[in-house]
GROMACS .gro file of N, CA and C in nm:
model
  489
    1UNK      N    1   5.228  -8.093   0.169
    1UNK     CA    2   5.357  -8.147   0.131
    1UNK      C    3   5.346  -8.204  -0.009
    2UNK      N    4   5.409  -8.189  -0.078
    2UNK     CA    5   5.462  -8.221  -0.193
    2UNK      C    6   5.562  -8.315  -0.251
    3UNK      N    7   5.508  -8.443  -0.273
    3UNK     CA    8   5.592  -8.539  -0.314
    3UNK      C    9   5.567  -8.625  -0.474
    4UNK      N   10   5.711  -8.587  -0.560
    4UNK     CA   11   5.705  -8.635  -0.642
    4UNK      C   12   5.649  -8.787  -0.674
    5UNK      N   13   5.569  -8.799  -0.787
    5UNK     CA   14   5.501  -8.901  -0.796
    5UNK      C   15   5.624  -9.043  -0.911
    6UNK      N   16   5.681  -8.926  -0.942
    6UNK     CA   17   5.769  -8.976  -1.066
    6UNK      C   18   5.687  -9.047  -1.208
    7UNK      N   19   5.595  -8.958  -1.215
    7UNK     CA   20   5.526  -8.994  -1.397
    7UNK      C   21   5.510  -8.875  -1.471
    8UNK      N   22   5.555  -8.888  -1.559
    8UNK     CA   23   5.503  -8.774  -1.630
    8UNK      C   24   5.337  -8.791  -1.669
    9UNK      N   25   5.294  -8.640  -1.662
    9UNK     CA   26   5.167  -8.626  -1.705
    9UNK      C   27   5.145  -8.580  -1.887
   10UNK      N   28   5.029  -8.592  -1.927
   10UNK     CA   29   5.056  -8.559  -2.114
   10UNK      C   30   5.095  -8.429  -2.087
   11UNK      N   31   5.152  -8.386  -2.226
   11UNK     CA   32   5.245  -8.332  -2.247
   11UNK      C   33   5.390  -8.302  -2.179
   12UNK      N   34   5.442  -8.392  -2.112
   12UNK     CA   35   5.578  -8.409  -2.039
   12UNK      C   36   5.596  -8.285  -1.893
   13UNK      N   37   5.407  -8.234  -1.869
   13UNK     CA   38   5.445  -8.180  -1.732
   13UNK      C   39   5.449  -8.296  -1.622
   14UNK      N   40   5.491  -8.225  -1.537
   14UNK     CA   41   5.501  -8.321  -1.376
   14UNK      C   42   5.430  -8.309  -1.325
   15UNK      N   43   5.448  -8.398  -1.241
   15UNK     CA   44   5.288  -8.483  -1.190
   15UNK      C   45   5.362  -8.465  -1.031
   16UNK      N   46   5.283  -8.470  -0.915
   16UNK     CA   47   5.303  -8.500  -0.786
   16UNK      C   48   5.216  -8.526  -0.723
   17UNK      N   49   5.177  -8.607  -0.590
   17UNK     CA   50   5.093  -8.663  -0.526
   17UNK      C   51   5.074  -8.528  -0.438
   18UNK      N   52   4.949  -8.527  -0.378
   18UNK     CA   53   4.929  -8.383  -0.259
   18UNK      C   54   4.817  -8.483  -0.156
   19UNK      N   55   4.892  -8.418  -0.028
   19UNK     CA   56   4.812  -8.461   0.096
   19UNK      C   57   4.741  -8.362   0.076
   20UNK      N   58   4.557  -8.429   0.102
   20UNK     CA   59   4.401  -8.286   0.177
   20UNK      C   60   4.397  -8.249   0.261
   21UNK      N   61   4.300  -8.138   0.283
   21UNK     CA   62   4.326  -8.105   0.417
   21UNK      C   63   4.275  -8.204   0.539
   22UNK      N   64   4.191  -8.288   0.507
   22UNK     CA   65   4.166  -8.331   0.577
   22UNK      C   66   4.319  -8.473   0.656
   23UNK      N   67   4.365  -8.496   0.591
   23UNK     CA   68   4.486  -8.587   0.643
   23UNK      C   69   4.448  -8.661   0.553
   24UNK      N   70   4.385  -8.713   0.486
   24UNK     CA   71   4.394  -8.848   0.387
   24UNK      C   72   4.484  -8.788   0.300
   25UNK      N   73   4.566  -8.968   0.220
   25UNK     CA   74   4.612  -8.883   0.078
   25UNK      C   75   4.522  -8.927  -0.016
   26UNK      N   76   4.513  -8.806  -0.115
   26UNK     CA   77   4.434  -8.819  -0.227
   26UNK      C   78   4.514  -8.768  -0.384
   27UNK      N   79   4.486  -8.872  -0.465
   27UNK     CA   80   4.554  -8.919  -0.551
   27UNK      C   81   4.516  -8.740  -0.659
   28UNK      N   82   4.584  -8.604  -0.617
   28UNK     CA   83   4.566  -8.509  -0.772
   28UNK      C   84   4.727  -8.486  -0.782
   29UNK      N   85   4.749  -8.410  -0.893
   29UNK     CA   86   4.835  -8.360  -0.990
   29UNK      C   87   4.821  -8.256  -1.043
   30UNK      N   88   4.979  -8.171  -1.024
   30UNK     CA   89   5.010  -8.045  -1.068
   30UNK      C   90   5.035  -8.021  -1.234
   31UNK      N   91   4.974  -7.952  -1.298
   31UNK     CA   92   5.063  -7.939  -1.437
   31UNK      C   93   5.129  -7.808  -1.408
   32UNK      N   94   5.265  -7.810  -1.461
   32UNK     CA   95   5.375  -7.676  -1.429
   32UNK      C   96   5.393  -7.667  -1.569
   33UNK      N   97   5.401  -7.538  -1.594
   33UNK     CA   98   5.430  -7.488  -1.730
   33UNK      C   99   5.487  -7.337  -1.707
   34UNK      N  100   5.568  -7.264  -1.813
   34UNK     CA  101   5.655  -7.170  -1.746
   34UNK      C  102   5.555  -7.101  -1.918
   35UNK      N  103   5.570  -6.932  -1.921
   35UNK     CA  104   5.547  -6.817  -1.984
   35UNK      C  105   5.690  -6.727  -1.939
   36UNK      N  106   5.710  -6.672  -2.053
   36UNK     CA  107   5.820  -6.515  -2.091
   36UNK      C  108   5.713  -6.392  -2.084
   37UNK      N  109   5.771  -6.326  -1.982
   37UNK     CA  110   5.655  -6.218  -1.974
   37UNK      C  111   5.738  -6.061  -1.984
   38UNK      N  112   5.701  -5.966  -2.005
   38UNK     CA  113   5.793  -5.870  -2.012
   38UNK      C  114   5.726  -5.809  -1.913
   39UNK      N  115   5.623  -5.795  -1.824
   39UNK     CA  116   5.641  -5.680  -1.695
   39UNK      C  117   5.538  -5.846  -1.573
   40UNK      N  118   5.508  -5.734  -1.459
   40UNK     CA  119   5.390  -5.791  -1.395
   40UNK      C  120   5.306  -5.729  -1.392
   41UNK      N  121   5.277  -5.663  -1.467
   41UNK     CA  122   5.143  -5.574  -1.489
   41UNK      C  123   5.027  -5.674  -1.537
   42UNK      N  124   4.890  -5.627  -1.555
   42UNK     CA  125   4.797  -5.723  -1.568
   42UNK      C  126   4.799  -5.724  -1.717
   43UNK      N  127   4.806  -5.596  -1.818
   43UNK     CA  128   4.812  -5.604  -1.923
   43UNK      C  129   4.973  -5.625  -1.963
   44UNK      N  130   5.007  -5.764  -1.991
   44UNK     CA  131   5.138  -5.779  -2.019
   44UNK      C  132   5.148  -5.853  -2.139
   45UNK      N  133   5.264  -5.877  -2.204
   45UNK     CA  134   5.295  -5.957  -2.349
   45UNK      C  135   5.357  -6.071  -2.228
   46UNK      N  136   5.296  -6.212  -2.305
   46UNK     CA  137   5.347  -6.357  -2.225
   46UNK      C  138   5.354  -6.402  -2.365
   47UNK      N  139   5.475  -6.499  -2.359
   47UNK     CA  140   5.528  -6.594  -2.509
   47UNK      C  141   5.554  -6.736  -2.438
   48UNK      N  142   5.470  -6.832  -2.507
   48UNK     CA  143   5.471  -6.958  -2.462
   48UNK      C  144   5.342  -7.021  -2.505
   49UNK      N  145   5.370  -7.180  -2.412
   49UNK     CA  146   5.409  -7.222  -2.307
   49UNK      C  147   5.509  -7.289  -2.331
   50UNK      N  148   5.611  -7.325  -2.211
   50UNK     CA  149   5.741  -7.407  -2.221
   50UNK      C  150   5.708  -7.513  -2.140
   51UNK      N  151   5.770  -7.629  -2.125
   51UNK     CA  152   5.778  -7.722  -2.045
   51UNK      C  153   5.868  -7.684  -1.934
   52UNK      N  154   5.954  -7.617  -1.941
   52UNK     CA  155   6.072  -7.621  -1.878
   52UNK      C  156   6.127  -7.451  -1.839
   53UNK      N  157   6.197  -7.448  -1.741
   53UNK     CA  158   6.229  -7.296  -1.674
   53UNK      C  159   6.356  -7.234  -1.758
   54UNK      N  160   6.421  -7.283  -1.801
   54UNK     CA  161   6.539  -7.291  -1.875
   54UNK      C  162   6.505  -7.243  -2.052
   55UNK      N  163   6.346  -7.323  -2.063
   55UNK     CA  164   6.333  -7.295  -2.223
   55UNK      C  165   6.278  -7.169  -2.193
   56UNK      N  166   6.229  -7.103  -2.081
   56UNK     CA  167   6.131  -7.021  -2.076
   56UNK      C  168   6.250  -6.904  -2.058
   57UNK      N  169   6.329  -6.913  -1.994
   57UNK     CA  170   6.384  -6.831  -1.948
   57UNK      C  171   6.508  -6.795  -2.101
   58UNK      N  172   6.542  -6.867  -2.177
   58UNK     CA  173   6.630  -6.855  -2.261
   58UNK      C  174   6.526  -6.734  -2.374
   59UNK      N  175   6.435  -6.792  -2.416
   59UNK     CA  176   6.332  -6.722  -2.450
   59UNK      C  177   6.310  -6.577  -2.440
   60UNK      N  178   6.291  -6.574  -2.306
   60UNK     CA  179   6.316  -6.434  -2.264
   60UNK      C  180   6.390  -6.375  -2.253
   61UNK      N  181   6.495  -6.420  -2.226
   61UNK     CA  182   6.626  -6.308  -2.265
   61UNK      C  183   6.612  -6.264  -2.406
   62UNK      N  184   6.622  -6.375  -2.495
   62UNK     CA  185   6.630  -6.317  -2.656
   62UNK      C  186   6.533  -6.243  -2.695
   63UNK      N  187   6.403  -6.185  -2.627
   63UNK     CA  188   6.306  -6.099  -2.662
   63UNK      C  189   6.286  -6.033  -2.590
   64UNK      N  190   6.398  -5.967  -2.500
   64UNK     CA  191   6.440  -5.878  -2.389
   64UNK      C  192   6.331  -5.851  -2.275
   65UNK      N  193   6.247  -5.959  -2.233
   65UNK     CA  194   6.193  -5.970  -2.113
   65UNK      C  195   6.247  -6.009  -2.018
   66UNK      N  196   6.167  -5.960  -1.899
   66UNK     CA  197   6.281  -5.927  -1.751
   66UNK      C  198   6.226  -6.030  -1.650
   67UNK      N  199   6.108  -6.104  -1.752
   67UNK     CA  200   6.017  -6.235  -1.618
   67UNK      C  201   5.981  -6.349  -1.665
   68UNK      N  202   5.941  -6.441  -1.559
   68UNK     CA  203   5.908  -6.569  -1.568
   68UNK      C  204   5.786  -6.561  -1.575
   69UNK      N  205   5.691  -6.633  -1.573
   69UNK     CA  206   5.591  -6.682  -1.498
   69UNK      C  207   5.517  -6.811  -1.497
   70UNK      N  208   5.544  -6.898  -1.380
   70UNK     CA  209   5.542  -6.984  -1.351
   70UNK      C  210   5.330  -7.045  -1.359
   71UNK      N  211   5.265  -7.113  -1.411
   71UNK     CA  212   5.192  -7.149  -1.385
   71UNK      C  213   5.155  -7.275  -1.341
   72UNK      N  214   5.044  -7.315  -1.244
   72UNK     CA  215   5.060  -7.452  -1.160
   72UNK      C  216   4.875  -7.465  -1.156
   73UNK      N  217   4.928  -7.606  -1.242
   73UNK     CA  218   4.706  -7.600  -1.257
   73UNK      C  219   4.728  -7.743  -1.151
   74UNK      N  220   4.652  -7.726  -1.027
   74UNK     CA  221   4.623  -7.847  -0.960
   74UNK      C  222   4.479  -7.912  -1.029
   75UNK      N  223   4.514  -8.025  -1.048
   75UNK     CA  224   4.381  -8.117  -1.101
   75UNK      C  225   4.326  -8.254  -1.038
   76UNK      N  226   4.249  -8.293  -1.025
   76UNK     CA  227   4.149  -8.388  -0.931
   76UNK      C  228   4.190  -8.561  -1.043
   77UNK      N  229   4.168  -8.630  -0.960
   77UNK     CA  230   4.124  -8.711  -1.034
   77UNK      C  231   4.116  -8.737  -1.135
   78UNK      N  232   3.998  -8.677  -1.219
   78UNK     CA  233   3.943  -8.677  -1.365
   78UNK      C  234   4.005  -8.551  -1.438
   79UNK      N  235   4.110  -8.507  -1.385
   79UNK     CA  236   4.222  -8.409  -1.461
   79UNK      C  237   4.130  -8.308  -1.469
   80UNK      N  238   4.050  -8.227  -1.392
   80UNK     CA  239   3.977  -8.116  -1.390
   80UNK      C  240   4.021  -8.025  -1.335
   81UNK      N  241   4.067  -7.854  -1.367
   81UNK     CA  242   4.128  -7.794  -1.305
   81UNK      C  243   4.051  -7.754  -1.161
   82UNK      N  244   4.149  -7.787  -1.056
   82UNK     CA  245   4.100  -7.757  -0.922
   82UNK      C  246   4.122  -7.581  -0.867
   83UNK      N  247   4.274  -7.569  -0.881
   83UNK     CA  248   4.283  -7.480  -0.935
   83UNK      C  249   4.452  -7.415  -0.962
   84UNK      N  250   4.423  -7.276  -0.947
   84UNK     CA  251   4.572  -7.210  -1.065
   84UNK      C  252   4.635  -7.140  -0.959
   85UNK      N  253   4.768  -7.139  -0.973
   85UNK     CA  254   4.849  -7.061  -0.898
   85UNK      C  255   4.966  -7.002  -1.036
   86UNK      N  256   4.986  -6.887  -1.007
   86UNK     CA  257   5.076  -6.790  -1.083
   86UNK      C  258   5.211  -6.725  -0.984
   87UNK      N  259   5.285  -6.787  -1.073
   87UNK     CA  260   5.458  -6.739  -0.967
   87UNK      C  261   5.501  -6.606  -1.086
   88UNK      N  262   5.533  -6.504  -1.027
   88UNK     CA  263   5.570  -6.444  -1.112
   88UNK      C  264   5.776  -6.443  -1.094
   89UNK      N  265   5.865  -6.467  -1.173
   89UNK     CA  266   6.006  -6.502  -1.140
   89UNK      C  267   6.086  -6.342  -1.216
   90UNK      N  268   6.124  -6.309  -1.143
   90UNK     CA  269   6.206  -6.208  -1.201
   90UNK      C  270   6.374  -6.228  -1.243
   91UNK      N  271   6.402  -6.235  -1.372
   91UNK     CA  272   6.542  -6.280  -1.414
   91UNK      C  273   6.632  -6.170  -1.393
   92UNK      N  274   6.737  -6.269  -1.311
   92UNK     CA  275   6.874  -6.209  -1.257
   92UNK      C  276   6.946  -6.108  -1.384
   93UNK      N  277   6.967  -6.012  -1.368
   93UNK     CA  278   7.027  -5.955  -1.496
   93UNK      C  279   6.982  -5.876  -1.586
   94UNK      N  280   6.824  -5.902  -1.555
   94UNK     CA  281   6.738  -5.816  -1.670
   94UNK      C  282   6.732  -5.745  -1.642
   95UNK      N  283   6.726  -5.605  -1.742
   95UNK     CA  284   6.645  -5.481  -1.762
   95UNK      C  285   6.519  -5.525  -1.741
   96UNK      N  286   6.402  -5.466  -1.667
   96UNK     CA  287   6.273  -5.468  -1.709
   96UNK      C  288   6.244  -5.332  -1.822
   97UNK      N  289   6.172  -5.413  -1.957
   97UNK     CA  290   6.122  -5.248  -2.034
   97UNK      C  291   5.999  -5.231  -1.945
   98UNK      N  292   6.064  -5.078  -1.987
   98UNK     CA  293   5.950  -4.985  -1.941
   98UNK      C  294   5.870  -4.953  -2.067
   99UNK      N  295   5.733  -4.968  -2.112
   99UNK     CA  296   5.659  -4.963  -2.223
   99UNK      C  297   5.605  -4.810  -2.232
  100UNK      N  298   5.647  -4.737  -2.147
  100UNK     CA  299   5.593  -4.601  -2.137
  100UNK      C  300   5.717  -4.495  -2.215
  101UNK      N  301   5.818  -4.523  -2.185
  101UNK     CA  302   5.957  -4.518  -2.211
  101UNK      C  303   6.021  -4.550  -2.336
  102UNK      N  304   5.926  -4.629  -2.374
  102UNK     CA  305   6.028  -4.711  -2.538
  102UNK      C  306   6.097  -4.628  -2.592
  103UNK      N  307   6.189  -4.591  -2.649
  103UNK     CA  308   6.246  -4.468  -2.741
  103UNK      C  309   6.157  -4.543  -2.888
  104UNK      N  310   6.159  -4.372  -2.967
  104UNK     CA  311   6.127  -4.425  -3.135
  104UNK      C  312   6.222  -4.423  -3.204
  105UNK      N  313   6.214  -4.535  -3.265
  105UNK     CA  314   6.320  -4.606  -3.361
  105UNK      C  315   6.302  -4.519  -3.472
  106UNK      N  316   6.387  -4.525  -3.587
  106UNK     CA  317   6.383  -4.461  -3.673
  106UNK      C  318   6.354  -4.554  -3.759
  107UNK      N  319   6.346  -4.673  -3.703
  107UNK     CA  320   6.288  -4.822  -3.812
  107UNK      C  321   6.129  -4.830  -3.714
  108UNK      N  322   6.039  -4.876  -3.815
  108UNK     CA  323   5.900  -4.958  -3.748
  108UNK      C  324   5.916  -5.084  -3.800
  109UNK      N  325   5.823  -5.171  -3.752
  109UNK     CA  326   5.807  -5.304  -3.836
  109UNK      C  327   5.646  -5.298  -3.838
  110UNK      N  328   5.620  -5.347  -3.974
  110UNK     CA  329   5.476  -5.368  -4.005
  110UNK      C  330   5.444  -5.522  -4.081
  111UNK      N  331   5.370  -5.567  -3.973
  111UNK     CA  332   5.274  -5.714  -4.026
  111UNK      C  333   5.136  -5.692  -4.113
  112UNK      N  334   5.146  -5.727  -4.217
  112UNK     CA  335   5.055  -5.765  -4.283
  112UNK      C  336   4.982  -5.886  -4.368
  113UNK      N  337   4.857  -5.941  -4.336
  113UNK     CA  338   4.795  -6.052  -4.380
  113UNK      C  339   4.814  -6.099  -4.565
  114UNK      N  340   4.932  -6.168  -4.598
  114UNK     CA  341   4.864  -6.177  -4.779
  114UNK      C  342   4.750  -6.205  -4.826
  115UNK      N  343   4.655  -6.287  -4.701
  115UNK     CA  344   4.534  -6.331  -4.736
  115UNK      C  345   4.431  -6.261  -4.725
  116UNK      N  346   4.416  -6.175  -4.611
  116UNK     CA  347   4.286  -6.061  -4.625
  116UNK      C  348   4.366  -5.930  -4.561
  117UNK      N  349   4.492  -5.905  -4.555
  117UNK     CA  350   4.495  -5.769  -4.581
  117UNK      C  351   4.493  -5.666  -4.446
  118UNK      N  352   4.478  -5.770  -4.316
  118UNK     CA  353   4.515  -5.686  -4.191
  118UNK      C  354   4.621  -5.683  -4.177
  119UNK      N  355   4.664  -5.580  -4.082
  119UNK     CA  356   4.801  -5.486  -4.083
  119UNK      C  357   4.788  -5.440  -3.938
  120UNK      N  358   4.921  -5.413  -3.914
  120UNK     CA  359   4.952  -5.354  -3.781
  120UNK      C  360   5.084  -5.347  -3.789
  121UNK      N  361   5.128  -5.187  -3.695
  121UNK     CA  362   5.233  -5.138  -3.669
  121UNK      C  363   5.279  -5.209  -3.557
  122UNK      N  364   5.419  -5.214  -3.559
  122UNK     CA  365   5.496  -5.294  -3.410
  122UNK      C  366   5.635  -5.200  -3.397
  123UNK      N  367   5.704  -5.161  -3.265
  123UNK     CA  368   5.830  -5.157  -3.195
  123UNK      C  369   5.912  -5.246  -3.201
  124UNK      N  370   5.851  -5.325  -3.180
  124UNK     CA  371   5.985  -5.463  -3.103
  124UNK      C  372   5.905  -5.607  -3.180
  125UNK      N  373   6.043  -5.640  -3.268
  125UNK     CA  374   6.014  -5.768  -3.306
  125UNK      C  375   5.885  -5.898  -3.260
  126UNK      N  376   5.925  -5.860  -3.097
  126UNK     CA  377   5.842  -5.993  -3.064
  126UNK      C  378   5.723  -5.993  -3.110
  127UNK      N  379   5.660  -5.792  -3.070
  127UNK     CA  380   5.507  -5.766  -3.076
  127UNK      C  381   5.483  -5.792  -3.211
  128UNK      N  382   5.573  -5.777  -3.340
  128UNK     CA  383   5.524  -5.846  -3.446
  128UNK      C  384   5.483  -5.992  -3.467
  129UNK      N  385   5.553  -6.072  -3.407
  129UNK     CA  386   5.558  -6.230  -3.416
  129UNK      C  387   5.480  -6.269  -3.335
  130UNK      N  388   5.387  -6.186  -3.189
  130UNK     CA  389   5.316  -6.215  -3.156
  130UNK      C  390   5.147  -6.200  -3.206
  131UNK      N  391   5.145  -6.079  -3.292
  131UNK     CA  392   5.023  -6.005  -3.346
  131UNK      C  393   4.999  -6.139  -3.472
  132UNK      N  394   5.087  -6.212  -3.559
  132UNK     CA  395   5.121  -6.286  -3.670
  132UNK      C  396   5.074  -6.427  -3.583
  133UNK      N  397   5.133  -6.408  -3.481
  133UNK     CA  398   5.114  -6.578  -3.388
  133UNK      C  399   4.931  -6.589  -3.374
  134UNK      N  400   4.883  -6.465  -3.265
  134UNK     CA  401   4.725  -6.434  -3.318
  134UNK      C  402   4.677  -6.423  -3.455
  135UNK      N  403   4.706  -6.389  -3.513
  135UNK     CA  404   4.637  -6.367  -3.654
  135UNK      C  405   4.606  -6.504  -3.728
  136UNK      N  406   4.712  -6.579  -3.740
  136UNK     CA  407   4.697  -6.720  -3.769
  136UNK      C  408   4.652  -6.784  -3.704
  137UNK      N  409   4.662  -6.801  -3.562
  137UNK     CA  410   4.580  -6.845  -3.524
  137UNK      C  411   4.430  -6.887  -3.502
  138UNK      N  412   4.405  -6.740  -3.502
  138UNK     CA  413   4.244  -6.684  -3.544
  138UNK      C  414   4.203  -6.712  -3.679
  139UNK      N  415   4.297  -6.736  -3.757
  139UNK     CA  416   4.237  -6.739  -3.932
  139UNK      C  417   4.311  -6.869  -3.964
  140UNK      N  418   4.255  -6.956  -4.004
  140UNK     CA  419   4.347  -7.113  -4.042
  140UNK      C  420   4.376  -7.080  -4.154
  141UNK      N  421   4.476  -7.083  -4.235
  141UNK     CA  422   4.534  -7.102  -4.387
  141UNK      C  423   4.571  -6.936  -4.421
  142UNK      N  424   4.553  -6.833  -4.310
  142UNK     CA  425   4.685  -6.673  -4.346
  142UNK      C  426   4.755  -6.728  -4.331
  143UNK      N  427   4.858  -6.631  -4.408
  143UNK     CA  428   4.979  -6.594  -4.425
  143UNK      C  429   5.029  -6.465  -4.368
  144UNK      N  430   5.084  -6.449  -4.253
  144UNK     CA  431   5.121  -6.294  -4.246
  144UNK      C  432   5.296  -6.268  -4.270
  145UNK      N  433   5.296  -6.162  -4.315
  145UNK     CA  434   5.456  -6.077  -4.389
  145UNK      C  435   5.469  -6.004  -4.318
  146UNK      N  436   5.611  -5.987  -4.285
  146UNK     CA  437   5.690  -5.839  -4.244
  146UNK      C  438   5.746  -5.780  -4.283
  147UNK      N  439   5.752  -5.625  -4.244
  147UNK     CA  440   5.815  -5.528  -4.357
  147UNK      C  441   5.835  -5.443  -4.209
  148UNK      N  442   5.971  -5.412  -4.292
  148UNK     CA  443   6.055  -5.297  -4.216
  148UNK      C  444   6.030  -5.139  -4.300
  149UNK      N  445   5.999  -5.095  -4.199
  149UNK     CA  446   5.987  -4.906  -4.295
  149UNK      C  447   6.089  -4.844  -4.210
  150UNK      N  448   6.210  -4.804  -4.346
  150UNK     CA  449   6.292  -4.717  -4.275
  150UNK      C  450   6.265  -4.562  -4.333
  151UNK      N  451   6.293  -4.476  -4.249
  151UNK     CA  452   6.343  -4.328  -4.349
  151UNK      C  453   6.419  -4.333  -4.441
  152UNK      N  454   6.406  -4.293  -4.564
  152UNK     CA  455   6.472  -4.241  -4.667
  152UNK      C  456   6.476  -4.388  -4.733
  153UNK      N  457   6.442  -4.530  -4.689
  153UNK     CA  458   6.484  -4.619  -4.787
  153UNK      C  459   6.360  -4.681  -4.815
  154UNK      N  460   6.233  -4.660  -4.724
  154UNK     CA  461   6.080  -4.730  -4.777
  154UNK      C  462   6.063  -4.866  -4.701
  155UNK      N  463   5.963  -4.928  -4.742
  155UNK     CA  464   5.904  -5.054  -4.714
  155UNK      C  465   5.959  -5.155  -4.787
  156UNK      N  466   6.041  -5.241  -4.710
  156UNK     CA  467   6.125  -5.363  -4.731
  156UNK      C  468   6.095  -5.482  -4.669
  157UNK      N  469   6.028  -5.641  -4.712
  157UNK     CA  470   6.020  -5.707  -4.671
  157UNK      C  471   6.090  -5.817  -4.611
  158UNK      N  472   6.050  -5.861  -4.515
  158UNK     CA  473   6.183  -5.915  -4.475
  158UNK      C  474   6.153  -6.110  -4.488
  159UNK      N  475   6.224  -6.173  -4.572
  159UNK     CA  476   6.159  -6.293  -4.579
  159UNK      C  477   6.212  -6.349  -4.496
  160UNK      N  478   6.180  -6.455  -4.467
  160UNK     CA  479   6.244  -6.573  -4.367
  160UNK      C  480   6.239  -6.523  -4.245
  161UNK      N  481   6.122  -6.452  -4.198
  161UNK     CA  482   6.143  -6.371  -4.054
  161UNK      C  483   6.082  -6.487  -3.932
  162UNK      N  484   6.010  -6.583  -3.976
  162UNK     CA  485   5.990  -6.701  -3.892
  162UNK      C  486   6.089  -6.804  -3.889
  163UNK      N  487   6.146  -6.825  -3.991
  163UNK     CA  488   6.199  -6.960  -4.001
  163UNK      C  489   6.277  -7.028  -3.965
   0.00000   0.00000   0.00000
């Protein structure tokens, strides 16, 4: 059973008290955090984390994913993960893409590093902003750019594509 504790835990997840198995109560806590996922496949694109089902889910609509996914880290005491549970939520309304299926655009988008010069082709916006989200990540102080390649008009950058 599951009863709200009413505190927030750091970073503004929720917290709840859980009865053991044995019948005592013992004082752990859930952290809930929500991911935008575009399939349930194991190899999937996830964008996050959100606090909230609403930020997660708004999210995903605008980067045309068709899922939630709910994660739930139970922790002990000394905030040690006990362990993980994964909800996968499927949104009312969505298309799921099919990644096998994509049609080709007659536009690509291409990310490239100003600072050392890696590059990669992308379909869909997000997979750019996600390849750029890794890249910086991995490298403190890149910069990565996007450029649209159309037929007949070339490689055009597109500024302000984060901001």
């Amino acid at each position: 059973m599951h009863l709200p504790a009413g505190q927030p835990l750091r970073g503004g997840f929720c917290r709840f008290e859980l009865v053991c198995s044995r019948g005592l109560a013992a004082m752990s806590h859930k952290e809930i955090f929500w991911m935008a996922c575009d399939s349930t496949e194991q190899l999937r694109a996830e964008f996050g984390p959100f606090h909230t089902r609403a930020e997660a889910e708004a999210e995903a609509r605008k980067m045309g994913f068709g899922y939630l996914l709910r994660y739930e880290h139970v922790l002990d005491d000394h905030e040690e993960i006990q362990e993980v549970r994964c909800i996968f939520v499927e949104l009312p309304g969505a298309v799921a893409c099919d990644r096998s299926s994509a049609p080709v655009a007659s536009t690509s988008l291409h990310t490239r590093c100003a600072t050392c010069g890696e590059a990669s082709t992308h379909d869909r916006p997000w997979q750019a902003e996600v390849w750029a989200d890794i890249h910086e990540f991995e490298h403190s102080h890149h910069l990565v750019r996007l450029f649209e390649h159309s037929r007949g008009k070339g490689l055009k950058e597109l500024g302000g594509w984060r901001g």
